[in-house]
Structures are given as structure tokens and as C-alpha cells.
């Protein structure tokens, strides 16, 4: 069972219902793939992190960050992930993200999440 630290609504509460729906779809996918995930709401970062423990950069492999009309599904070590579907965006040293605009999740997200988690085990 997932461990939850902090309040989801502190991060996603101010978002539109459409963005909240996308966030919940992504959260559901992450929990389905990793039932024992540790979920940490980080209101100061405006994100919710997912991983093996509470530490953002050491334990987490993914995060959800609501935007005005989409949700960024981010990967803390995304620059090292294989991306055969071409979903990842960003130019940082480590972080990459996917802009998810509706609850009909793009093909390839499952594979990215599985790879990101495997990278942190």
C-alpha cells in the first residue's frame, strides 16, 4: 500500500478540474505500477514526488507538477532514460518531463515510469 506524506490537495487543490483529473489519472498509473510507492506532497515546490522514500533527489524517481492547463510528469533522472516514443522534454542536466494535457494518457508513459523506477532500485 502506498505511503502518503503531506496533502495532495495542497498541491493540486488550486488547479482546474481538468488539471486535477489529469493528475489523478497519472497518480493512479504510478500507484498501479508501484503499489508500495511513497508519495510526498511538496507544496513549496508545487509538486508531488513518487519514489522509495521521502527524500526528493535521493529516493524519488518521478513527480507531478500542475500547470495552468496540463500536468508535468517529471523524472528526476530523466536525461538518462531511453525515450523511444519521443515524449521527454527539457534540457537540464538530469531532469526531464512530459506535458500531459488530458486523462487519455499517451502511449509510452508506462514504459518511462517503469524505467525511471528501475533506475532508482
Tab-separated table of C-alpha atoms in Angstrom:
chain	number	residue	atom	x	y	z
A	1	UNK	CA	0.000	0.000	0.000
A	2	UNK	CA	1.241	3.486	-0.859
A	3	UNK	CA	2.637	5.672	1.889
A	4	UNK	CA	1.398	9.260	1.672
A	5	UNK	CA	3.270	12.187	3.232
A	6	UNK	CA	1.595	15.589	3.003
A	7	UNK	CA	-1.632	16.523	1.294
A	8	UNK	CA	-2.304	16.041	-2.411
A	9	UNK	CA	-4.833	18.889	-2.249
A	10	UNK	CA	-2.158	21.324	-1.041
A	11	UNK	CA	-0.522	20.929	-4.466
A	12	UNK	CA	-3.424	20.123	-6.820
A	13	UNK	CA	-6.282	21.832	-4.956
A	14	UNK	CA	-5.841	25.243	-6.619
A	15	UNK	CA	-5.805	23.683	-10.124
A	16	UNK	CA	-8.694	23.490	-12.558
A	17	UNK	CA	-10.856	20.376	-12.512
A	18	UNK	CA	-9.312	19.322	-15.848
A	19	UNK	CA	-5.773	19.512	-14.444
A	20	UNK	CA	-6.880	17.680	-11.294
A	21	UNK	CA	-8.372	14.896	-13.454
A	22	UNK	CA	-5.099	14.502	-15.365
A	23	UNK	CA	-3.147	14.493	-12.106
A	24	UNK	CA	-5.354	11.792	-10.617
A	25	UNK	CA	-5.020	9.650	-13.765
A	26	UNK	CA	-1.227	9.905	-13.555
A	27	UNK	CA	-1.254	9.229	-9.813
A	28	UNK	CA	-3.386	6.139	-10.469
A	29	UNK	CA	-0.946	4.856	-13.085
A	30	UNK	CA	2.032	5.364	-10.757
A	31	UNK	CA	0.260	3.566	-7.897
A	32	UNK	CA	-0.776	0.707	-10.194
A	33	UNK	CA	2.818	0.220	-11.318
A	34	UNK	CA	4.313	0.661	-7.833
A	35	UNK	CA	1.750	-0.194	-5.114
A	36	UNK	CA	4.242	0.476	-2.282
A	37	UNK	CA	5.204	3.910	-3.627
A	38	UNK	CA	5.992	6.702	-1.194
A	39	UNK	CA	4.053	9.811	-2.256
A	40	UNK	CA	5.268	13.130	-0.866
A	41	UNK	CA	3.316	16.355	-1.424
A	42	UNK	CA	5.752	19.266	-1.682
A	43	UNK	CA	3.635	22.460	-1.654
A	44	UNK	CA	6.746	24.676	-1.648
A	45	UNK	CA	7.845	23.057	-4.924
A	46	UNK	CA	4.237	22.884	-6.203
A	47	UNK	CA	4.804	19.171	-6.886
A	48	UNK	CA	4.074	15.674	-5.624
A	49	UNK	CA	7.046	13.272	-5.664
A	50	UNK	CA	6.908	9.488	-6.001
A	51	UNK	CA	9.603	7.034	-5.007
A	52	UNK	CA	11.012	4.633	-2.444
A	53	UNK	CA	11.308	7.112	0.433
A	54	UNK	CA	10.690	10.718	1.437
A	55	UNK	CA	13.888	12.323	0.089
A	56	UNK	CA	13.234	14.125	-3.185
A	57	UNK	CA	16.501	13.733	-5.071
A	58	UNK	CA	17.739	10.506	-3.436
A	59	UNK	CA	14.567	8.402	-3.184
A	60	UNK	CA	12.123	9.776	-5.764
A	61	UNK	CA	12.022	8.856	-9.427
A	62	UNK	CA	9.058	10.901	-10.657
A	63	UNK	CA	6.955	13.928	-9.789
A	64	UNK	CA	3.689	15.549	-10.844
A	65	UNK	CA	3.589	19.322	-11.171
A	66	UNK	CA	0.309	21.020	-12.106
A	67	UNK	CA	0.464	23.812	-14.666
A	68	UNK	CA	-2.272	26.110	-15.936
A	69	UNK	CA	-3.687	23.626	-18.499
A	70	UNK	CA	-1.593	20.448	-18.170
A	71	UNK	CA	0.418	18.381	-15.703
A	72	UNK	CA	4.148	17.878	-15.977
A	73	UNK	CA	5.108	14.279	-15.302
A	74	UNK	CA	8.733	14.805	-14.391
A	75	UNK	CA	11.614	12.407	-13.972
A	76	UNK	CA	14.463	13.268	-11.610
A	77	UNK	CA	16.967	11.310	-13.717
A	78	UNK	CA	15.093	11.713	-16.986
A	79	UNK	CA	18.149	12.637	-19.043
A	80	UNK	CA	19.385	9.059	-18.664
A	81	UNK	CA	16.091	7.401	-19.679
A	82	UNK	CA	15.541	5.754	-23.032
A	83	UNK	CA	12.641	7.545	-24.743
A	84	UNK	CA	11.578	5.509	-27.810
A	85	UNK	CA	8.257	7.405	-28.046
A	86	UNK	CA	9.904	10.856	-28.001
A	87	UNK	CA	7.843	12.120	-25.062
A	88	UNK	CA	10.505	13.706	-22.865
A	89	UNK	CA	11.149	17.450	-22.913
A	90	UNK	CA	13.785	19.562	-21.213
A	91	UNK	CA	17.446	20.373	-21.490
A	92	UNK	CA	18.635	20.228	-17.881
A	93	UNK	CA	21.500	18.121	-16.644
A	94	UNK	CA	19.207	15.459	-15.132
A	95	UNK	CA	15.510	16.430	-15.144
A	96	UNK	CA	13.107	15.741	-17.988
A	97	UNK	CA	9.318	15.957	-18.150
A	98	UNK	CA	6.283	15.057	-20.241
A	99	UNK	CA	3.426	17.536	-20.639
A	100	UNK	CA	0.213	15.573	-20.119
A	101	UNK	CA	-2.822	17.513	-21.281
A	102	UNK	CA	-5.699	15.071	-20.734
A	103	UNK	CA	-6.571	11.902	-18.847
A	104	UNK	CA	-6.194	9.819	-22.024
A	105	UNK	CA	-2.547	9.186	-21.172
A	106	UNK	CA	-0.017	8.994	-24.026
A	107	UNK	CA	1.458	5.682	-25.100
A	108	UNK	CA	4.909	5.293	-23.610
A	109	UNK	CA	4.294	6.799	-20.150
A	110	UNK	CA	4.096	3.367	-18.541
A	111	UNK	CA	7.462	2.409	-20.013
A	112	UNK	CA	9.086	5.655	-18.841
A	113	UNK	CA	7.777	5.173	-15.297
A	114	UNK	CA	8.950	1.560	-15.155
A	115	UNK	CA	12.412	2.551	-16.411
A	116	UNK	CA	12.665	5.513	-14.009
A	117	UNK	CA	11.725	3.341	-11.047
A	118	UNK	CA	14.159	0.592	-12.064
A	119	UNK	CA	16.903	3.224	-12.227
A	120	UNK	CA	16.314	4.043	-8.514
A	121	UNK	CA	16.157	0.489	-7.132
